[in-house]
Coordinates of C-alpha atoms in Angstrom, one line a residue:
X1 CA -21.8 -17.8 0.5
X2 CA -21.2 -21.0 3.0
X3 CA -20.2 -20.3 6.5
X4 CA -18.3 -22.0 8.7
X5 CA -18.3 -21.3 12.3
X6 CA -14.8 -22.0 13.1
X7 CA -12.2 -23.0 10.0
X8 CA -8.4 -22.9 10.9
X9 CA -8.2 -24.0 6.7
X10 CA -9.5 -20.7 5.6
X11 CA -7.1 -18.5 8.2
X12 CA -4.5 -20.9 7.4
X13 CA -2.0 -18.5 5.6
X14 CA -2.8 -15.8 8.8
X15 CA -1.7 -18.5 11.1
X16 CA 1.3 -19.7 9.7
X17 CA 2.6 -16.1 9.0
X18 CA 2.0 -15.6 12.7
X19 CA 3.4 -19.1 13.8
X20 CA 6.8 -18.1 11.6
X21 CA 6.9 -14.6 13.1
X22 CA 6.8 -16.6 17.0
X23 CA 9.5 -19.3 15.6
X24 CA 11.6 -16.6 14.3
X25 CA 11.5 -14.4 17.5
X26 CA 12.8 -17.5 19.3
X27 CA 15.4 -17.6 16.9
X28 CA 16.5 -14.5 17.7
X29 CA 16.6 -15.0 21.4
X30 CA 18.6 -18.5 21.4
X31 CA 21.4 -17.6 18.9
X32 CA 24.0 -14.9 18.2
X33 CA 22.8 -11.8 16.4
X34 CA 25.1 -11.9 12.9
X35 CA 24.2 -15.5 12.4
X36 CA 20.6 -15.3 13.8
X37 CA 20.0 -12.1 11.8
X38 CA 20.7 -14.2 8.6
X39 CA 18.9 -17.1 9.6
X40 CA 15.5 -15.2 10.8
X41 CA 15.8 -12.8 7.3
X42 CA 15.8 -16.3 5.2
X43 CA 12.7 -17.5 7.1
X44 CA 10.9 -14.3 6.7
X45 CA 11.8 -14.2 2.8
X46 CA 10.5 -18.0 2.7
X47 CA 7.5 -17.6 5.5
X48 CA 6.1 -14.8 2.7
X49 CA 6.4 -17.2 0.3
X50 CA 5.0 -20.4 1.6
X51 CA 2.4 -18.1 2.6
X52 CA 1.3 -16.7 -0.9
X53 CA 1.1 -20.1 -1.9
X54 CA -0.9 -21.1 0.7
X55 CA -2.8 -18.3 -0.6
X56 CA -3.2 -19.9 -3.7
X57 CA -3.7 -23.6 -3.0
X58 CA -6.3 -22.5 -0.8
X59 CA -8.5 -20.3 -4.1
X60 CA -11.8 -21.6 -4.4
X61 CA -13.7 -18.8 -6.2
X62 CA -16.7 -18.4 -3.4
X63 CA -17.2 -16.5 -0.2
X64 CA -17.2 -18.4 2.4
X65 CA -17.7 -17.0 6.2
X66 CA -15.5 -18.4 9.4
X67 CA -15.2 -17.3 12.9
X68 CA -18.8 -16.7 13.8
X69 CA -18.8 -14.2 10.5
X70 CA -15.8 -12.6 11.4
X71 CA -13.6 -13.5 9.0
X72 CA -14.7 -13.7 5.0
X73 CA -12.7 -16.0 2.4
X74 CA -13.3 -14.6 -1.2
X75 CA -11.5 -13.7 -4.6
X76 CA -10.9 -10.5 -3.5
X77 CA -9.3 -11.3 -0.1
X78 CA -7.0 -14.1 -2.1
X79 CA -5.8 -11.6 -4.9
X80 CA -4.5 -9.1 -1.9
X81 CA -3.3 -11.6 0.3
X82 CA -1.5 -12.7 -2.7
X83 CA 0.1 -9.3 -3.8
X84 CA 0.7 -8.4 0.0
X85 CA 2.8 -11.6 0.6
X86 CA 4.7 -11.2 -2.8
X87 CA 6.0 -7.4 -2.2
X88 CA 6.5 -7.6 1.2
X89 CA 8.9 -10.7 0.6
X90 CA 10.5 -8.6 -2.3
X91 CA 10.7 -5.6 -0.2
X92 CA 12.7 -7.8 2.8
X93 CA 15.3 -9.0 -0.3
X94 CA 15.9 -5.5 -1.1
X95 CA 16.2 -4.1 2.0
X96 CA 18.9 -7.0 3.5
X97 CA 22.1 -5.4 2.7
X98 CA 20.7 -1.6 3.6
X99 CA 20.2 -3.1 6.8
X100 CA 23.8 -5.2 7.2
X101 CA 25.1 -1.7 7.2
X102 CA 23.6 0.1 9.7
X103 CA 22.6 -2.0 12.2
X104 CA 19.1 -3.1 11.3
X105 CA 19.7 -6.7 10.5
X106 CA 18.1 -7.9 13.5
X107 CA 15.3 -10.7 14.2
X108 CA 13.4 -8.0 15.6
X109 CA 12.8 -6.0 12.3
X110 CA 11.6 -9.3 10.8
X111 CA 9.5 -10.7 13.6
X112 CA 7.8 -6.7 13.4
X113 CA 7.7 -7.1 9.6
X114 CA 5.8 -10.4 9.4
X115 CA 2.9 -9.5 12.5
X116 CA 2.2 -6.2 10.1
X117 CA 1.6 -8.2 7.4
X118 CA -0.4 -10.7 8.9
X119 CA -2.8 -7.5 9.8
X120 CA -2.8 -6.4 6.4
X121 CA -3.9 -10.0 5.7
X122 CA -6.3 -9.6 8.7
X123 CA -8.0 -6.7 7.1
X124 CA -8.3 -7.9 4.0
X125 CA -10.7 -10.5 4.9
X126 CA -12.6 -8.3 7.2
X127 CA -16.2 -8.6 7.6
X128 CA -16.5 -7.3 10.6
X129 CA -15.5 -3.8 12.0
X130 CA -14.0 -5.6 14.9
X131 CA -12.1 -8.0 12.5
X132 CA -11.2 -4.9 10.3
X133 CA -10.1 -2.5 13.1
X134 CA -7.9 -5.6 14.8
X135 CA -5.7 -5.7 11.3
X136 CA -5.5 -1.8 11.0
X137 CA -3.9 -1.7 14.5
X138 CA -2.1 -4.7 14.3
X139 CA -0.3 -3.7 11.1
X140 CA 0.0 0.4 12.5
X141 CA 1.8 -0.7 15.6
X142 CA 4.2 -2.9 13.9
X143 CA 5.0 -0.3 11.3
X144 CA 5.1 2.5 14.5
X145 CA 8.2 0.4 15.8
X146 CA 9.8 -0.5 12.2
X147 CA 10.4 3.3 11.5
X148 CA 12.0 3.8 14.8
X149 CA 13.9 0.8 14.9
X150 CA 17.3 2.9 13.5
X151 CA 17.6 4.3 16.8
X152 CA 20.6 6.3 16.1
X153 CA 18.7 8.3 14.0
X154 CA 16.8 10.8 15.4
X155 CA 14.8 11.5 12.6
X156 CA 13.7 8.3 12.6
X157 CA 12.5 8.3 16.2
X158 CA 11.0 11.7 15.9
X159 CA 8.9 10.5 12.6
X160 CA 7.8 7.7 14.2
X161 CA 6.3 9.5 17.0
X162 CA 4.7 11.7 14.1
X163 CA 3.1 8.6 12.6
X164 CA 2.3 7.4 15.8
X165 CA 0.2 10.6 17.3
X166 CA -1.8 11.0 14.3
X167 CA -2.1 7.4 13.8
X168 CA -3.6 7.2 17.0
X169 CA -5.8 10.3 16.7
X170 CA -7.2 9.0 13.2
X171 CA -7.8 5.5 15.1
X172 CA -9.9 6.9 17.7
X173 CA -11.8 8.7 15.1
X174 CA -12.7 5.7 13.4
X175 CA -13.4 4.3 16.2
X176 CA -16.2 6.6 17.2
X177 CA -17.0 6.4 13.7
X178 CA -17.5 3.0 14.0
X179 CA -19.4 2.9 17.3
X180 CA -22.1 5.8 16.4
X181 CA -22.7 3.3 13.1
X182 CA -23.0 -0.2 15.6
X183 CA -25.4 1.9 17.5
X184 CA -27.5 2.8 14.6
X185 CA -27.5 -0.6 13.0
X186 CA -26.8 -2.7 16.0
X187 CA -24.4 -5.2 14.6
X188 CA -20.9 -4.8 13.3
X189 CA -21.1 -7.3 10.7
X190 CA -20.6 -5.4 7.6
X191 CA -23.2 -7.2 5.7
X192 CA -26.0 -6.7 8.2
X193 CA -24.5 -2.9 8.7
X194 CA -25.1 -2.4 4.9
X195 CA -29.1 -4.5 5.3
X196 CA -29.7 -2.1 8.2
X197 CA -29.1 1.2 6.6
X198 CA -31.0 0.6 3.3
X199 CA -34.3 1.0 6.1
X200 CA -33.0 4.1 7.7
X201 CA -33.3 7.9 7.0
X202 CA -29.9 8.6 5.1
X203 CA -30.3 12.4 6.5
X204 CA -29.9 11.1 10.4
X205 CA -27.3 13.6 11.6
X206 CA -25.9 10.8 14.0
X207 CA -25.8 8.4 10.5
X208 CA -23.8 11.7 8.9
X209 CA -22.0 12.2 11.3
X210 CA -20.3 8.4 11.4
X211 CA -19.9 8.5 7.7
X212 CA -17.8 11.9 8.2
X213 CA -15.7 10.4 10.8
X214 CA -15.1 7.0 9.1
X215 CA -14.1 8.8 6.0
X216 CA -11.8 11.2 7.7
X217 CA -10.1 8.8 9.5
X218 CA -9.9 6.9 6.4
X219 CA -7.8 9.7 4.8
X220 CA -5.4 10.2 7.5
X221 CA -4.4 6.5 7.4
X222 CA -4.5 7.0 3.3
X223 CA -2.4 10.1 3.8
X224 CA -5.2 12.0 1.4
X225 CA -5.1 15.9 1.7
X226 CA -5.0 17.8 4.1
X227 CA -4.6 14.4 6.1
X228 CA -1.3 14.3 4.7
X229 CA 0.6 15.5 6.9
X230 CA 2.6 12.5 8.0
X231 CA 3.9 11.4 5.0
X232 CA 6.4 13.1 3.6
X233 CA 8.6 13.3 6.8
X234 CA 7.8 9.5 7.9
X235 CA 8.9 8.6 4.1
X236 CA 12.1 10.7 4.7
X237 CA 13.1 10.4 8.2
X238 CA 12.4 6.6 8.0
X239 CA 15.3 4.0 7.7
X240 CA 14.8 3.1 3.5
X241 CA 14.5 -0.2 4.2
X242 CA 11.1 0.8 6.3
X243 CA 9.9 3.6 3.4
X244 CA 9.8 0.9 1.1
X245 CA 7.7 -1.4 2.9
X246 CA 5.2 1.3 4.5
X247 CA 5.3 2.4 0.1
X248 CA 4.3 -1.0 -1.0
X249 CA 1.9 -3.8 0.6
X250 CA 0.2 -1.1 3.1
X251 CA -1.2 0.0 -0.1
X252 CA -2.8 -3.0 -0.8
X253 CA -4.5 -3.3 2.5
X254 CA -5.4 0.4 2.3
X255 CA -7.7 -0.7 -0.4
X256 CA -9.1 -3.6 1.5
X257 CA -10.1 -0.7 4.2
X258 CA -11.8 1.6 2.1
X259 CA -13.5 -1.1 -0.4
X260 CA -15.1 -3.1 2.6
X261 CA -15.9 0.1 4.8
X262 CA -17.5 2.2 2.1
X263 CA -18.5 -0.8 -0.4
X264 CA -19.3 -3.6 2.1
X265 CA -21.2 -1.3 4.6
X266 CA -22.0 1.9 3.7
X267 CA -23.1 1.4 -0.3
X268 CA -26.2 2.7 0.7
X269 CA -24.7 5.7 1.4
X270 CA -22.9 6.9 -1.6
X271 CA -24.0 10.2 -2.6
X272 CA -23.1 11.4 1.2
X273 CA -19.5 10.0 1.2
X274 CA -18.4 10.5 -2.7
X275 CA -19.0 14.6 -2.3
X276 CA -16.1 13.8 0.4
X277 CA -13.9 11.6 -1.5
X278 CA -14.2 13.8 -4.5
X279 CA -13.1 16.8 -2.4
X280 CA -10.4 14.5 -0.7
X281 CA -8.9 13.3 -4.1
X282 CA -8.4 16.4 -6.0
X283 CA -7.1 18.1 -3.2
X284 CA -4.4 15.2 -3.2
X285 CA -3.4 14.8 -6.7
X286 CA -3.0 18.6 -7.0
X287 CA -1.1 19.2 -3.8
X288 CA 0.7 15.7 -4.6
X289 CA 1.9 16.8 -7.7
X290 CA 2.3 20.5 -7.2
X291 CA 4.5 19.4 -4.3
X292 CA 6.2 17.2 -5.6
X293 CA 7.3 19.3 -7.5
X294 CA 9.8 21.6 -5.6
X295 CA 11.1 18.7 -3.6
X296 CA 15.1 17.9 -3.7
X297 CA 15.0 14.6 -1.7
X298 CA 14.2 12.1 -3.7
X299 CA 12.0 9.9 -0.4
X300 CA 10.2 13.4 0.1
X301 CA 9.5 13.5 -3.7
X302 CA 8.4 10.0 -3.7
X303 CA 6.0 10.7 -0.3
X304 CA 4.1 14.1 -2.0
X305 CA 3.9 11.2 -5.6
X306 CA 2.5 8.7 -3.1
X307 CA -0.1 11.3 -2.2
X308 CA -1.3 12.1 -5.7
X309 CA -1.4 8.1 -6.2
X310 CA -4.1 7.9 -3.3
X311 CA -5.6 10.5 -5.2
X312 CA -6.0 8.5 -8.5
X313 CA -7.2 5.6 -6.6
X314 CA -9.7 7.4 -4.4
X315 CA -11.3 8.5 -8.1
X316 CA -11.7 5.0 -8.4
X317 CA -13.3 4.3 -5.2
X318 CA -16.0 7.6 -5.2
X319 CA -17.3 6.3 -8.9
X320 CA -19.2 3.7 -6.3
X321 CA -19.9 1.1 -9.2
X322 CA -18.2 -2.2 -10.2
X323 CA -16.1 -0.5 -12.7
X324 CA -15.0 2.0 -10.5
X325 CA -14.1 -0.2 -7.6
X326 CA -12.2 -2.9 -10.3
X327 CA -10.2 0.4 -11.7
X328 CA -9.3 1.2 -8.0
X329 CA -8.5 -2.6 -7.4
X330 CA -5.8 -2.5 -10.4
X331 CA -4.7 0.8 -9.6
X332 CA -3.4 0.4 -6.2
X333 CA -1.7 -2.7 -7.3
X334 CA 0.2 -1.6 -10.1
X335 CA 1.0 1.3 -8.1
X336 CA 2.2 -0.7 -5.3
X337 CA 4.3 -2.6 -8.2
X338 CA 6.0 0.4 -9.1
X339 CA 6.7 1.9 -5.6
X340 CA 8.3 -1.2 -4.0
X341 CA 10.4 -1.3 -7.4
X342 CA 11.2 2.8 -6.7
X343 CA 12.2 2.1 -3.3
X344 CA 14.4 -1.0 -4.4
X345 CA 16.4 1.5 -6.7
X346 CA 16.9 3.7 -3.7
X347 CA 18.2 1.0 -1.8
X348 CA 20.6 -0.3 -4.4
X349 CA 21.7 3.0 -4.8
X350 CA 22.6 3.6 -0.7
X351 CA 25.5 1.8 0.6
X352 CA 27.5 2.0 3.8
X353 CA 27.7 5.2 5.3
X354 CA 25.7 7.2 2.7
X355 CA 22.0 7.4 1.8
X356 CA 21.3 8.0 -1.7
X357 CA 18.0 9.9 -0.9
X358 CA 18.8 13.4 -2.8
X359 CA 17.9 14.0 -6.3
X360 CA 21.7 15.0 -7.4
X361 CA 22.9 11.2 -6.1
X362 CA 21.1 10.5 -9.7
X363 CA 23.0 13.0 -11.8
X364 CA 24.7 10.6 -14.4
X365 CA 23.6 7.3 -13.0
X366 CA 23.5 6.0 -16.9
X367 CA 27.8 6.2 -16.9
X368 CA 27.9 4.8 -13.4
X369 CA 25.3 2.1 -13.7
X370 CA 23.5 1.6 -17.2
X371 CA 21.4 -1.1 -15.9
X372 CA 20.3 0.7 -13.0
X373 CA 19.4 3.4 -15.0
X374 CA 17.5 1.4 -17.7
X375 CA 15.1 0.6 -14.6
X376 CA 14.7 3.7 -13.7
X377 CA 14.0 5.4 -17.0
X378 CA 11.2 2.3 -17.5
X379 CA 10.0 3.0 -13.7
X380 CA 9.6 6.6 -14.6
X381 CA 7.3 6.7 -17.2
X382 CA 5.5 3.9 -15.8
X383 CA 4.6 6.3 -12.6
X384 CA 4.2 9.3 -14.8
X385 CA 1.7 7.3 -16.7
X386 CA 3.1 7.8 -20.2
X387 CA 2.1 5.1 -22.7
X388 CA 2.0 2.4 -23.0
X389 CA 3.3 1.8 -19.4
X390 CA 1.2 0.3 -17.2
X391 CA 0.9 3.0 -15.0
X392 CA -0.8 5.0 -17.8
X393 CA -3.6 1.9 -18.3
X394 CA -3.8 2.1 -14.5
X395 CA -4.9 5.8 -14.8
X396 CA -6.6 5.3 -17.9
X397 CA -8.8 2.7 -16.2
X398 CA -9.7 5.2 -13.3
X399 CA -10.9 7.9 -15.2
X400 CA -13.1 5.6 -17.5
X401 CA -15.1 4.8 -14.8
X402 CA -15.5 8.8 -13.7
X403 CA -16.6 9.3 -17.4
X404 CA -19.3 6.2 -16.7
X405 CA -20.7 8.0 -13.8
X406 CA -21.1 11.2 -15.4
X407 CA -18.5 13.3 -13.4
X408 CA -16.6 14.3 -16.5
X409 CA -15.3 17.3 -15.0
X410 CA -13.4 15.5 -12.3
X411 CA -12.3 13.1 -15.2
X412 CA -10.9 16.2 -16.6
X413 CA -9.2 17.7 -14.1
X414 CA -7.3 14.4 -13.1
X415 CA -6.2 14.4 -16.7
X416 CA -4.7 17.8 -16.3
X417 CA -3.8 17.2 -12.7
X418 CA -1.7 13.9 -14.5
X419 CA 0.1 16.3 -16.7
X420 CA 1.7 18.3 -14.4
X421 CA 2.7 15.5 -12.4
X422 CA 4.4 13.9 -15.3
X423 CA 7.0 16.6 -14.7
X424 CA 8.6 15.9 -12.0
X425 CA 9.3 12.1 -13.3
X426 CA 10.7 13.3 -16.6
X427 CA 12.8 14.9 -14.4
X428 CA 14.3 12.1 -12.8
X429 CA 15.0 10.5 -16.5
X430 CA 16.8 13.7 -16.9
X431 CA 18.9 13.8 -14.2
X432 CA 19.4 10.2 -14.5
X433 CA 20.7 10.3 -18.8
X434 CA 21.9 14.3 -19.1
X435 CA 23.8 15.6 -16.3
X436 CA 26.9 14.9 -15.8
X437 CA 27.7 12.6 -12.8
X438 CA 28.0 14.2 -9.4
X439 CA 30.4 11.3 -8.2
X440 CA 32.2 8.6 -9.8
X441 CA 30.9 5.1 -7.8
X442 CA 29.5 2.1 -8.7
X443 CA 26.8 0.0 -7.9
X444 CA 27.3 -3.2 -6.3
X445 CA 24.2 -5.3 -4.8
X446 CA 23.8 -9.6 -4.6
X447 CA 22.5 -11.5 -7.4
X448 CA 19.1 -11.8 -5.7
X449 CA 18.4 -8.1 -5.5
X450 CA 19.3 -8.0 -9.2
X451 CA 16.7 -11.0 -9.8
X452 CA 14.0 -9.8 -8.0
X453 CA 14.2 -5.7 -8.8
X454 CA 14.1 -6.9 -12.5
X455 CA 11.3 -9.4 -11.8
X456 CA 9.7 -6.6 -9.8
X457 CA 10.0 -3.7 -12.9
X458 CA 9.5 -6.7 -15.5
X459 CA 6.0 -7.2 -14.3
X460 CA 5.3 -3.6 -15.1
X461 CA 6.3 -4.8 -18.9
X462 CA 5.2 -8.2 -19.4
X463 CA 1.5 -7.4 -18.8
X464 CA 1.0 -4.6 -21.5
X465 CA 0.0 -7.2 -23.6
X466 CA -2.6 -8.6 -21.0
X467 CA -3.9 -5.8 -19.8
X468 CA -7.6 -5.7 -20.8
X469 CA -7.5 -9.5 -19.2
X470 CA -6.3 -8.1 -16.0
X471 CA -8.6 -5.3 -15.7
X472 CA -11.3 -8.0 -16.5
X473 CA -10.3 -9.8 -13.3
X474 CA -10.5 -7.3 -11.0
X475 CA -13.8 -7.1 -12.0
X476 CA -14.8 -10.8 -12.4
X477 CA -13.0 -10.6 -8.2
X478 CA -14.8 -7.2 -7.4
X479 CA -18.5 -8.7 -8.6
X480 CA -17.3 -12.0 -6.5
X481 CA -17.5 -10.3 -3.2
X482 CA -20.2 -11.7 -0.7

């Protein structure tokens, strides 16, 4: 690992994403809103997408340190930066003519866009809990004001203060978290965190005590049970444009949080915090799926799936080994794949005046829109993990490593806990191909929603074939870290 106390080069795609979301904001101020709306969305599209090539050109395959050690360059911080700048671009395309129609075509929502996503980028090369907790709060308060932006809605508003409250609760908690562990390692350099437990007594109650914190705060901002509270109503009372960028890149960054928290600093302390996760994740792919279930809003449904999906990758994470890290890696982003693509068929479906967020909008969607429901029915049983989607690799992968690390009967259950959840997909497909249609409309979206929603789901079928090469990088990226 080479460090460099101060390189603009390695923060380079941080500081033009920042830069553009400044520009923009001026844009905003100094022209008229129809034409600066279109104007500041095209910058944002292209800002993402300069951005993940920046991302790219700047690959090296070390770790290298900047910032006085705040700030770590490595595969693993590329490969997220990558996938956050990617959907988040794709999730702004899909979202452009929701927001034309009610009012959320402003600069504003872009500017709030691109300074969460340069947090997400922030926390993805934390190695630092000051670096780390920066990004979290950077990319929280942006996404606070995104679901509240529809201010005509109430529910939007009254979500938002939801998310806000117990965003701010599980921030503090961390924060304590974070302070009792500075105290008993006195640095808050992960590395040196990580170094300086390995010579303490792993029974220090003070030592406990952080790890419970940090961990519980960690599943509120996952939305792990019975942290979960939050979810299903900011999913549903949020504008969709908002639901299907909170479903998508925040995922990815979710996984920088745990993986440098619980891998980069507190390895040493693995037994204590995987008899937590363990608890956490079952509890969340049962109450996910069970849920999920009985819901007739198809947002709400999609908020309880997104719950059992942080279950499946926090099986991942408490296998504490390369294999189960690299199966968490690839879970969360195929499953951040296949939500932004869920939420882009949402937003295809809505038009002016009318949300298509209830199940029944889908009855019959194959004599109204055959294409739209050929995506959906591939979707589907790529979330449902039915072979040889790659959702079902993604899960397969995940309980591989719990069978590696001897906890076969959580393996188990998660298989039977997959089961049922498959249910409540194939029910979609049903609605979607049997029942007859509940209105006669059609769809009608620009050409580049089309491109991208079918790029988006055509990822999900052009790496079957590749799959054992993917699931190899992760880990050649996971065993690349520091």
């Amino acid at each position: 690992m080479t460090l460099q106390t101060l390189s603009v080069t390695l923060a380079l795609p941080e500081i033009f994403i920042a830069s553009m979301a400044c520009l923009i904001l001026l844009v905003g101020l100094y022209a008229n809103q129809e034409r600066a709306a279109r104007t500041c969305y095209r910058l944002a599209v292209g800002t993402l997408l300069v951005a993940a090539a920046l991302v790219i050109a700047g690959f090296s395959g070390e770790s290298s340190l900047a910032f006085n050690g705040l700030f770590v360059d490595d595969p693993l911080s590329d490969l997220l930066k990558f996938g956050i700048c990617l959907l988040s671009a794709a999730v702004f395309v899909y979202g452009r003519q929701y927001n034309a129609h009610r009012d959320l075509f402003r600069s504003e929502y872009y500017v709030l866009g691109l300074f969460s996503v340069c947090g997400m980028m922030v926390m993805a090369s934390a190695n630092h809990l000051l670096s780390l907790y920066l990004g979290l709060e950077l990319m929280s308060l942006c996404l606070y004001a995104m679901i509240a932006f529809y201010r005509e809605d109430k529910l939007a508003v009254e979500s938002s203060m939801k998310y806000f409250v117990l965003g701010a609760l599980a921030s503090s908690i961390l924060l304590y978290g974070m302070s009792l562990l500075y105290g008993l390692a006195g640095s808050l350099e992960l590395p040196a965190i990580r170094q300086a437990l390995g010579e303490l007594d792993h029974a220090n109650p003070a030592l406990l005590l952080s790890v419970v914190l940090i961990v519980t705060a960690v599943g509120f901002k996952l939305g792990a049970v019975p942290f979960h509270m939050w979810v299903p109503d900011v999913y549903q009372g949020a504008p969709t444009s908002t639901t299907a960028f909170i479903g998508a890149a925040p995922k990815i960054a979710a996984f920088a949080l745990v993986f440098r928290l619980l891998s980069g600093g507190l390895q040493d302390m693995h037994d204590s915090w995987q008899q937590m996760l363990i608890i956490l994740a079952l509890l969340s792919v049962l109450a996910g799926n069970v849920i999920a279930i009985a819901q007739d809003n198809l947002k709400r449904m999609l908020a309880y799936s997104t719950i059992s999906h942080m279950g499946f990758f926090l099986f991942g994470i408490l296998a504490g080994n390369e294999a189960g890290y690299s199966a968490a890696l690839f879970y969360v982003l195929v499953y951040a794949t296949m939500s932004c693509a869920a939420f882009g068929l949402v937003l295809f479906l809505s038009d002016k005046g009318f949300e298509s967020d209830l199940l029944e909008d889908l009855k019959g969607l194959d004599r109204n829109s055959p294409r739209i429901a050929l995506l959906f029915l591939v979707l589907m049983l790529s979330m449902a993990g039915i072979p040889p989607m790659a959702g079902f690799f993604a899960k397969l992968a995940v309980i591989r490593s719990l069978v590696e690390q001897d906890l076969v009967w959580v393996a188990v259950i998660a298989v039977l806990l997959a089961v049922v959840g498959a249910y409540y997909y194939l029910r979609v497909i049903k609605l979607v191909f049997f029942d007859p249609p509940a209105t006669e409309r059609s769809v009608s979206a620009p050409p580049a929603n089309w491109v991208v929603l079918a790029a988006n789901i055509g990822i999900l079928i052009v790496i079957l074939p590749w799959i054992g090469t993917l699931i190899a990088l992760c880990e050649q990226v996971i065993r690349g870290v520091g």
